Tab-separated table of N, CA and C in Angstrom:
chain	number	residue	atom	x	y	z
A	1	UNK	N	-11.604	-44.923	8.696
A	1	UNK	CA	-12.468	-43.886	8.189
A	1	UNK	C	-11.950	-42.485	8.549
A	2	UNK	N	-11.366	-42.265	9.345
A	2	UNK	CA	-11.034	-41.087	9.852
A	2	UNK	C	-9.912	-40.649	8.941
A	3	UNK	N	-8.980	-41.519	9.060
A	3	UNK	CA	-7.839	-41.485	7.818
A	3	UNK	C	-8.271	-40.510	6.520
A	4	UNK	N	-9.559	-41.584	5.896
A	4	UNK	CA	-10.089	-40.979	4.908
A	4	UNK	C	-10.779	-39.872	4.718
A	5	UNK	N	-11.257	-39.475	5.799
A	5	UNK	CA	-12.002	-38.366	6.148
A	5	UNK	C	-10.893	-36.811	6.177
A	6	UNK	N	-9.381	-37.165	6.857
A	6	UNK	CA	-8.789	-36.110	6.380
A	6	UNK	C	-8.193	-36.540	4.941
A	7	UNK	N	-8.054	-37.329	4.226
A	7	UNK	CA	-7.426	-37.292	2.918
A	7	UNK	C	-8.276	-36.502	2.098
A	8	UNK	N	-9.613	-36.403	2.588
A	8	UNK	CA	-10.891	-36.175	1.380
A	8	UNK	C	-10.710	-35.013	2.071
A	9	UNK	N	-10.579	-34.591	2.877
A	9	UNK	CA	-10.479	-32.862	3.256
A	9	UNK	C	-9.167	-32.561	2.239
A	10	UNK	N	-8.014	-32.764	2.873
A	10	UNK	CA	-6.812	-32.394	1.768
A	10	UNK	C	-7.489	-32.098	-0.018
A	11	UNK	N	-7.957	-32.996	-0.341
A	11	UNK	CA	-7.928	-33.429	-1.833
A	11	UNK	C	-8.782	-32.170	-2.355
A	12	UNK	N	-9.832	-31.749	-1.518
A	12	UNK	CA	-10.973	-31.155	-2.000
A	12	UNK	C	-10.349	-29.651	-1.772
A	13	UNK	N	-9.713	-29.793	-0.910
A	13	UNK	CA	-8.991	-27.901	-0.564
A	13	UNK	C	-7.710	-27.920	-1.752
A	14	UNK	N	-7.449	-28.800	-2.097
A	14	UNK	CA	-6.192	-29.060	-2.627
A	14	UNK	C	-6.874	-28.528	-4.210
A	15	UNK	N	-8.227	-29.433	-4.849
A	15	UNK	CA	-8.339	-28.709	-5.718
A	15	UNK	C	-9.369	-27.527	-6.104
A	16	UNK	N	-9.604	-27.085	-4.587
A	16	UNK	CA	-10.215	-25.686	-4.686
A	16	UNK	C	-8.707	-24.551	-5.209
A	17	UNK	N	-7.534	-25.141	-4.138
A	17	UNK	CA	-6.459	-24.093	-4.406
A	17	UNK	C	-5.684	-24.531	-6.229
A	18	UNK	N	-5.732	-25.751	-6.724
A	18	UNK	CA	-5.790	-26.029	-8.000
A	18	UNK	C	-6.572	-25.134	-9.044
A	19	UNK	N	-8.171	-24.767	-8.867
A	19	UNK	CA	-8.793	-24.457	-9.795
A	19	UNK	C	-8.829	-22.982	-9.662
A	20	UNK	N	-8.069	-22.191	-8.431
A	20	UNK	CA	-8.203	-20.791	-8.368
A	20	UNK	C	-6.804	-20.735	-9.097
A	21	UNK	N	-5.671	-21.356	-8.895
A	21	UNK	CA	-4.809	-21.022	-9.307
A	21	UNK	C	-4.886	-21.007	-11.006
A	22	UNK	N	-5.341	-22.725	-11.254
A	22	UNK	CA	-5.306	-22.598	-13.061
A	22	UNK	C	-6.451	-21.129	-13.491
A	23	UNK	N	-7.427	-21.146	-12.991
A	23	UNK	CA	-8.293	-20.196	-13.457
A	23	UNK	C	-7.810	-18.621	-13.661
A	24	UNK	N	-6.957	-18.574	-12.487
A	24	UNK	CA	-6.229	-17.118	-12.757
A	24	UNK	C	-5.101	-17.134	-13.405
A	25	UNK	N	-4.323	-18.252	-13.654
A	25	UNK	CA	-3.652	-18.240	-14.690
A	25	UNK	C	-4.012	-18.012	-16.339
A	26	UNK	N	-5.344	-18.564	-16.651
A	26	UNK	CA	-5.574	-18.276	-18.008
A	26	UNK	C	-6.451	-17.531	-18.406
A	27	UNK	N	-6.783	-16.476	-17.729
A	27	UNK	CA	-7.588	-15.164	-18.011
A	27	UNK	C	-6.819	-14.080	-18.442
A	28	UNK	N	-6.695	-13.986	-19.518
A	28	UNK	CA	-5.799	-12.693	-20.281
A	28	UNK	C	-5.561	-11.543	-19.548
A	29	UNK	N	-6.812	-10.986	-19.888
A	29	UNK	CA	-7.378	-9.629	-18.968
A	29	UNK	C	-7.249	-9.069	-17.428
A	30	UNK	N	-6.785	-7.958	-17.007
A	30	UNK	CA	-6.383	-7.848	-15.871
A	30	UNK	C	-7.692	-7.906	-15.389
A	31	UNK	N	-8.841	-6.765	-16.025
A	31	UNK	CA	-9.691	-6.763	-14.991
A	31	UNK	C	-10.567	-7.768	-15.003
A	32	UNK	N	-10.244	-8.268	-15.814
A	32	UNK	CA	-11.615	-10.198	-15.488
A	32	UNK	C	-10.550	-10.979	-14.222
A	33	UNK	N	-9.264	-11.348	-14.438
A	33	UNK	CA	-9.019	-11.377	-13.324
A	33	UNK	C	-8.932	-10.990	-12.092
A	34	UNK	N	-8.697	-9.890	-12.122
A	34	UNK	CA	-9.180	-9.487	-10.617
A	34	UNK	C	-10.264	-9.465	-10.025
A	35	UNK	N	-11.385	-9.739	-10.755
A	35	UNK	CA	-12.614	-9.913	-10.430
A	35	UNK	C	-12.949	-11.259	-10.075
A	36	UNK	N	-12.269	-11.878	-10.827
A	36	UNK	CA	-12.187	-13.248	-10.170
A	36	UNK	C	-11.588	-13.989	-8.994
A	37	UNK	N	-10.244	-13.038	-9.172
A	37	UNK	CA	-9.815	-13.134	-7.915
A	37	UNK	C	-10.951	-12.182	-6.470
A	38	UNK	N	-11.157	-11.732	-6.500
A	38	UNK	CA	-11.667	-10.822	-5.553
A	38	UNK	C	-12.862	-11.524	-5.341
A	39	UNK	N	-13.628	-12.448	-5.984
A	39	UNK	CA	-14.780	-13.064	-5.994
A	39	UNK	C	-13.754	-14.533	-5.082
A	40	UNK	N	-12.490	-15.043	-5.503
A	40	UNK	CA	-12.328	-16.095	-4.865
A	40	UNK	C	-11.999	-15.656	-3.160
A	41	UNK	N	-11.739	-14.119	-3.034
A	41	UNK	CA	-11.045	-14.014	-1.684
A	41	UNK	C	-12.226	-13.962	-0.865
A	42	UNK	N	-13.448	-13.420	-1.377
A	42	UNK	CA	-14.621	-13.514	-0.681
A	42	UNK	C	-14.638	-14.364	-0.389
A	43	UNK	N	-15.139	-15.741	-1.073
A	43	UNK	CA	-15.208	-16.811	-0.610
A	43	UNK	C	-13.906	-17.752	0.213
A	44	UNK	N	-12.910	-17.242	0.028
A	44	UNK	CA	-12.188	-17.998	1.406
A	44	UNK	C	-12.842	-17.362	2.318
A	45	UNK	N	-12.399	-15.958	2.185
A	45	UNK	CA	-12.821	-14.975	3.786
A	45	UNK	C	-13.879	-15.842	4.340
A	46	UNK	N	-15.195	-16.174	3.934
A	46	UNK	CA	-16.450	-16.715	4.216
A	46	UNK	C	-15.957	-18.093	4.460
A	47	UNK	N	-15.729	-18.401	4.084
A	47	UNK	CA	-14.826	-20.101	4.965
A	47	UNK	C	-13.799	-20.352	5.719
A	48	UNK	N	-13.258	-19.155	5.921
A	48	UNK	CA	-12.048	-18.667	7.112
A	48	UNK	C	-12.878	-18.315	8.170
A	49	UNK	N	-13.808	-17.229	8.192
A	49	UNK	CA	-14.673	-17.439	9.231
A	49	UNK	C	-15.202	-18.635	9.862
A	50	UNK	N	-15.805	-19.423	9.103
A	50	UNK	CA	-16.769	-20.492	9.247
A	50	UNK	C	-15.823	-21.536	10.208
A	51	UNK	N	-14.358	-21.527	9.555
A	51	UNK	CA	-13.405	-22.442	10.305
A	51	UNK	C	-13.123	-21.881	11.169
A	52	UNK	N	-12.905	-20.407	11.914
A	52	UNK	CA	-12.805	-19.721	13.433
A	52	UNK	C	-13.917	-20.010	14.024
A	53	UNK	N	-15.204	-19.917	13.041
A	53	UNK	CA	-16.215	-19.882	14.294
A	53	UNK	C	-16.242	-21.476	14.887
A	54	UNK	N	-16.142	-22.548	14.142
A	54	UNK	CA	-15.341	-23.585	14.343
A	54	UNK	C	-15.082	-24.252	15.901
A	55	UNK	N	-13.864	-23.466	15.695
A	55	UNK	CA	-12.607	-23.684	16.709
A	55	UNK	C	-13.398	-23.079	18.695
A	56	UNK	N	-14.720	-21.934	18.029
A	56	UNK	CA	-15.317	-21.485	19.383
A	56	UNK	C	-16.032	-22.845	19.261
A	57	UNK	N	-17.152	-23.584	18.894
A	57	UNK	CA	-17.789	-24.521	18.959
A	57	UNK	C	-17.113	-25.646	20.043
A	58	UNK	N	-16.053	-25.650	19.271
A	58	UNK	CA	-15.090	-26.915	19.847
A	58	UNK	C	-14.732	-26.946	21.348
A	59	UNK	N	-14.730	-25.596	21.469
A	59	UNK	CA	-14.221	-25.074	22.815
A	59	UNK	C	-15.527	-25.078	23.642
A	60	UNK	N	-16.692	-25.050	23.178
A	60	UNK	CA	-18.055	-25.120	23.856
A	60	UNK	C	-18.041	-26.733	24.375
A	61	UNK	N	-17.580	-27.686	23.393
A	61	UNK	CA	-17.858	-28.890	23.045
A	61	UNK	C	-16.907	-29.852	24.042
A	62	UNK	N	-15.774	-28.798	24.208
A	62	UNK	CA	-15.172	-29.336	25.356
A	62	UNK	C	-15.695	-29.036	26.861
A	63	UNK	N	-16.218	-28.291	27.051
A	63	UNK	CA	-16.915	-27.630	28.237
A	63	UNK	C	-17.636	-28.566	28.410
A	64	UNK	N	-18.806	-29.183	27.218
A	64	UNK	CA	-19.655	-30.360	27.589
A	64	UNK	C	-18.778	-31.615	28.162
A	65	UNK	N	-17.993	-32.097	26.847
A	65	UNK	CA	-17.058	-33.130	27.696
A	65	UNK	C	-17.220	-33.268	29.228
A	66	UNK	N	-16.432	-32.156	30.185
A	66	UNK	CA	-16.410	-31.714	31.104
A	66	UNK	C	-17.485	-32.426	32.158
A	67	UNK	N	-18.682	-31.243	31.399
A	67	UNK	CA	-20.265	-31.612	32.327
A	67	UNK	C	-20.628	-33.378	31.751
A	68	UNK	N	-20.545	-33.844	30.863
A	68	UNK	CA	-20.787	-35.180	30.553
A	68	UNK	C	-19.992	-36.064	31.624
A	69	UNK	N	-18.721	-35.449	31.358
A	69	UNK	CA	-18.207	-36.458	32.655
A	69	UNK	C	-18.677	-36.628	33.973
A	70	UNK	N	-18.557	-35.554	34.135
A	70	UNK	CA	-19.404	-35.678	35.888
A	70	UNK	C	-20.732	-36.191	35.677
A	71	UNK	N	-21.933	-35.661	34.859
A	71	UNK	CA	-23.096	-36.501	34.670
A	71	UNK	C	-23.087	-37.957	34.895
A	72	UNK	N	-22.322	-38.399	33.898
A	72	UNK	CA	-22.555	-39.850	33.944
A	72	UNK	C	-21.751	-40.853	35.066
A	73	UNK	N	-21.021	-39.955	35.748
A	73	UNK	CA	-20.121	-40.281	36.991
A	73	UNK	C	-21.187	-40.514	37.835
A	74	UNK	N	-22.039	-39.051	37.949
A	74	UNK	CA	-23.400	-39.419	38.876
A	74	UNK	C	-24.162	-40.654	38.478
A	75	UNK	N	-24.680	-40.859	37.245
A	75	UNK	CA	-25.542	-41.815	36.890
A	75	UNK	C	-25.531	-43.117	37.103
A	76	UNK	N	-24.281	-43.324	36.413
A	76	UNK	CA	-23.753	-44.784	36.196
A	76	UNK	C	-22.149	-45.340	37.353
A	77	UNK	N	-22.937	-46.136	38.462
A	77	UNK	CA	-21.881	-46.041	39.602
A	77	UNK	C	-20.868	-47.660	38.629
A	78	UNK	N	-20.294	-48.075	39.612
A	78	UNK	CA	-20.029	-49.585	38.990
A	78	UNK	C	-18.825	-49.437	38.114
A	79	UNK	N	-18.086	-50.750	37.861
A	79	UNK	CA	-17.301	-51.259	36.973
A	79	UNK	C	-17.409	-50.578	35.035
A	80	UNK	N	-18.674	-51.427	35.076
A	80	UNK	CA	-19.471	-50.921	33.555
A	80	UNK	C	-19.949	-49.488	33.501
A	81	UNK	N	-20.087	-48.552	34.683
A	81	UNK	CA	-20.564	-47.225	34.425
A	81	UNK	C	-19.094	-46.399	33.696
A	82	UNK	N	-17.955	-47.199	34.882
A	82	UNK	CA	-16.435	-46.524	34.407
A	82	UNK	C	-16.273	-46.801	32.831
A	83	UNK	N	-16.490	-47.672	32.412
A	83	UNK	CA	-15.954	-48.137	30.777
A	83	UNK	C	-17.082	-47.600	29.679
A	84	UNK	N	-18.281	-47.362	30.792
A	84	UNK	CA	-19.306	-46.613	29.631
A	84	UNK	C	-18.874	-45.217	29.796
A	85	UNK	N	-18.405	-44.493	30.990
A	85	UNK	CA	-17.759	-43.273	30.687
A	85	UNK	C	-16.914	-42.858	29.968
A	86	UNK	N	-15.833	-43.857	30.294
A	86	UNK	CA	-14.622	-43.645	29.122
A	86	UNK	C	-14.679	-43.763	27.754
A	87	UNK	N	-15.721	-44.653	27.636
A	87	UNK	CA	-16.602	-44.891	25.954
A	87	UNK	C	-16.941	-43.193	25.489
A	88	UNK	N	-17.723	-43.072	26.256
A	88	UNK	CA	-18.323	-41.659	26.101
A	88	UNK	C	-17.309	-40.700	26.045
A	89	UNK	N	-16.627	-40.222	26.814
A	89	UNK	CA	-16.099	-39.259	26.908
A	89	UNK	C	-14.823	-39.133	26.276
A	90	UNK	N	-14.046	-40.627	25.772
A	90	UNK	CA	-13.518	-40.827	24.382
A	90	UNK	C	-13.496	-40.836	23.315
A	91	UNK	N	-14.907	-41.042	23.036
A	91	UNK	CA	-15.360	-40.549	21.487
A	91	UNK	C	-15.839	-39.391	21.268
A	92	UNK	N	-16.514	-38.281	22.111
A	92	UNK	CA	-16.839	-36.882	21.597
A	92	UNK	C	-15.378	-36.568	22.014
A	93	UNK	N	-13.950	-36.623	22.607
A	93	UNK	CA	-12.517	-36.089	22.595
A	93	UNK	C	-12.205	-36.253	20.860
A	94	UNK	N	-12.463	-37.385	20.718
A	94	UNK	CA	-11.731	-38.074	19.322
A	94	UNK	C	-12.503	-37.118	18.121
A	95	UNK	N	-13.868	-37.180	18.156
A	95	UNK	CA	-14.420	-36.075	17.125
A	95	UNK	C	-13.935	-34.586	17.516
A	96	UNK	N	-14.006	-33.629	18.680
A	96	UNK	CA	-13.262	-32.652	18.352
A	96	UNK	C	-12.089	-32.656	18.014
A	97	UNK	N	-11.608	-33.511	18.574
A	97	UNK	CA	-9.683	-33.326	17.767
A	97	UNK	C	-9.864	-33.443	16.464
A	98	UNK	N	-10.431	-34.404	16.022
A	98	UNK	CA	-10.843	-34.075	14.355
A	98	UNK	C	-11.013	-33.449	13.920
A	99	UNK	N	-12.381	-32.690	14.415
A	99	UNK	CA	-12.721	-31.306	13.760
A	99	UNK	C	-12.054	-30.402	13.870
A	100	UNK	N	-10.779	-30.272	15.030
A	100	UNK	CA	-10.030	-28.913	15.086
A	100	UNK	C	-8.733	-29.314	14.036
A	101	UNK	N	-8.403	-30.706	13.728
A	101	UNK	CA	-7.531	-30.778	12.719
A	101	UNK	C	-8.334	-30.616	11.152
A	102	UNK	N	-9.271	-30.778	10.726
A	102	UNK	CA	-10.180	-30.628	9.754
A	102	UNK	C	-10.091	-29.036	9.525
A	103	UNK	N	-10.670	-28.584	10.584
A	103	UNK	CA	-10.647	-27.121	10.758
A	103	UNK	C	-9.155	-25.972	9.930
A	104	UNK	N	-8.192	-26.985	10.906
A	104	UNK	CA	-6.511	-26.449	10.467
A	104	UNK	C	-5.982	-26.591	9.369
A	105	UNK	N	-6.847	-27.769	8.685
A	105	UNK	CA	-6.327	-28.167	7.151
A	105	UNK	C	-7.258	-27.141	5.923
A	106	UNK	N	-8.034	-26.550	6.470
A	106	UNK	CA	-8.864	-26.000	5.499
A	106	UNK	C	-8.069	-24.588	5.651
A	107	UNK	N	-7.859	-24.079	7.020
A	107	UNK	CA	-7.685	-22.698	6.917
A	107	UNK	C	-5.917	-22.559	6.738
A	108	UNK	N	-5.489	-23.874	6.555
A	108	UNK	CA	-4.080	-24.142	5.334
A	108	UNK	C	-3.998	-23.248	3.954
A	109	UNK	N	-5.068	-24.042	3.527
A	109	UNK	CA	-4.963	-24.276	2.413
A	109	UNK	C	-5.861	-23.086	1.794
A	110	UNK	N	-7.208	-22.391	2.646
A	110	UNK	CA	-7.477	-21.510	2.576
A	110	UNK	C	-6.421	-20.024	2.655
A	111	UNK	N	-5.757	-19.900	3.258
A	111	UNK	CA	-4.439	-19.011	3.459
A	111	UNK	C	-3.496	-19.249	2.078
A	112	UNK	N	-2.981	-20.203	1.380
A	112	UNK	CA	-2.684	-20.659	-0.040
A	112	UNK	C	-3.177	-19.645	-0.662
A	113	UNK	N	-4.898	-19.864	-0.698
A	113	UNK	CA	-5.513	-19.851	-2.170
A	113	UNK	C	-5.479	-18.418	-2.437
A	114	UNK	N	-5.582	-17.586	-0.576
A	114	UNK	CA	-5.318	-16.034	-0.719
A	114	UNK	C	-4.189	-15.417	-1.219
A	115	UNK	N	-2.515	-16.179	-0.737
A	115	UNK	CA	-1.663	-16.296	-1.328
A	115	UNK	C	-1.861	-16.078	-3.038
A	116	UNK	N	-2.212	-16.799	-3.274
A	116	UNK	CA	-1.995	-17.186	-4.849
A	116	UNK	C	-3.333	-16.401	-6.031
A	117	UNK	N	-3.796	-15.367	-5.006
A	117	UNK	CA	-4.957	-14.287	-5.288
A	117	UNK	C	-4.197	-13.062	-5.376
A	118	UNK	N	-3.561	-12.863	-4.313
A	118	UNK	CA	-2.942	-12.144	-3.961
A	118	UNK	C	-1.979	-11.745	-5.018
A	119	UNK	N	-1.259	-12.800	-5.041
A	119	UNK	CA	0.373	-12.844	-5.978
A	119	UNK	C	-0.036	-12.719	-7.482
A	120	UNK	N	-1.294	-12.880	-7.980
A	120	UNK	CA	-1.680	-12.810	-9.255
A	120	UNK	C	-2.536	-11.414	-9.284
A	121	UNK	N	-3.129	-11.056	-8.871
A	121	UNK	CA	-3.468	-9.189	-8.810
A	121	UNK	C	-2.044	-8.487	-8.577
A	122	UNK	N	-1.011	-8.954	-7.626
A	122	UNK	CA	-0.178	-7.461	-7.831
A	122	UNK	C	0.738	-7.960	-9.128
A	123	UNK	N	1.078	-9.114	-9.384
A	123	UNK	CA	2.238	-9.541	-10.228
A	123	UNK	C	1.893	-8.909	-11.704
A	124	UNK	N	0.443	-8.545	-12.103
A	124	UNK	CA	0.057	-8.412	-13.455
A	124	UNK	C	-0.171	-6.827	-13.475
């Protein structure tokens, strides 16, 4: 699932940067394009943020890690407390690394789509 989870990230940024590109390709008009473009840079900008603010979350999320570990160090003494820790504190590792690679693939491909905003306002 995880696999799939970044393929379906790729695919979906892949044809956000697809439909900005065809779209500014077949608009005659300079100034309908640039308006379009300038309407698509907003909206990266606004999802370039969203993926920085992101990356602070993650960094909060590791801090918990942290306090989780020691928590349940206190809680749960024993054999089974160790393997329920490592349970724990292996799977919220495994979801932020995800999300900070999720994160990296968007603001990829987000950086592209500005690219290709960019290169079509000055080129015309």
């Amino acid at each position: 699932m995880r696999i799939l989870s970044f393929i379906y990230r790729v695919l979906s940024n892949f044809a956000f940067l697809a439909l900005a590109y065809f779209s500014l390709n077949y608009i005659e008009k300079y100034n309908n394009r640039a308006i379009l473009a300038i309407l698509i840079l907003i909206y990266a900008v606004m999802r370039a943020v969203s993926a920085l603010r992101s990356f602070y979350f993650y960094s909060r999320i590791e801090r918990l890690e942290v306090e989780a570990r020691r928590m349940v160090g206190l809680l749960v003494d024993g054999p089974s407390g160790a393997a329920l820790r490592k349970h724990l504190v292996g799977e919220v590792s495994l979801l932020r690394r995800d999300g900070e690679i999720k994160a990296y693939i968007d603001l990829f491909f987000l950086a592209a789509v500005v690219l290709v905003c960019v290169g079509k306002i000055v080129t015309e």
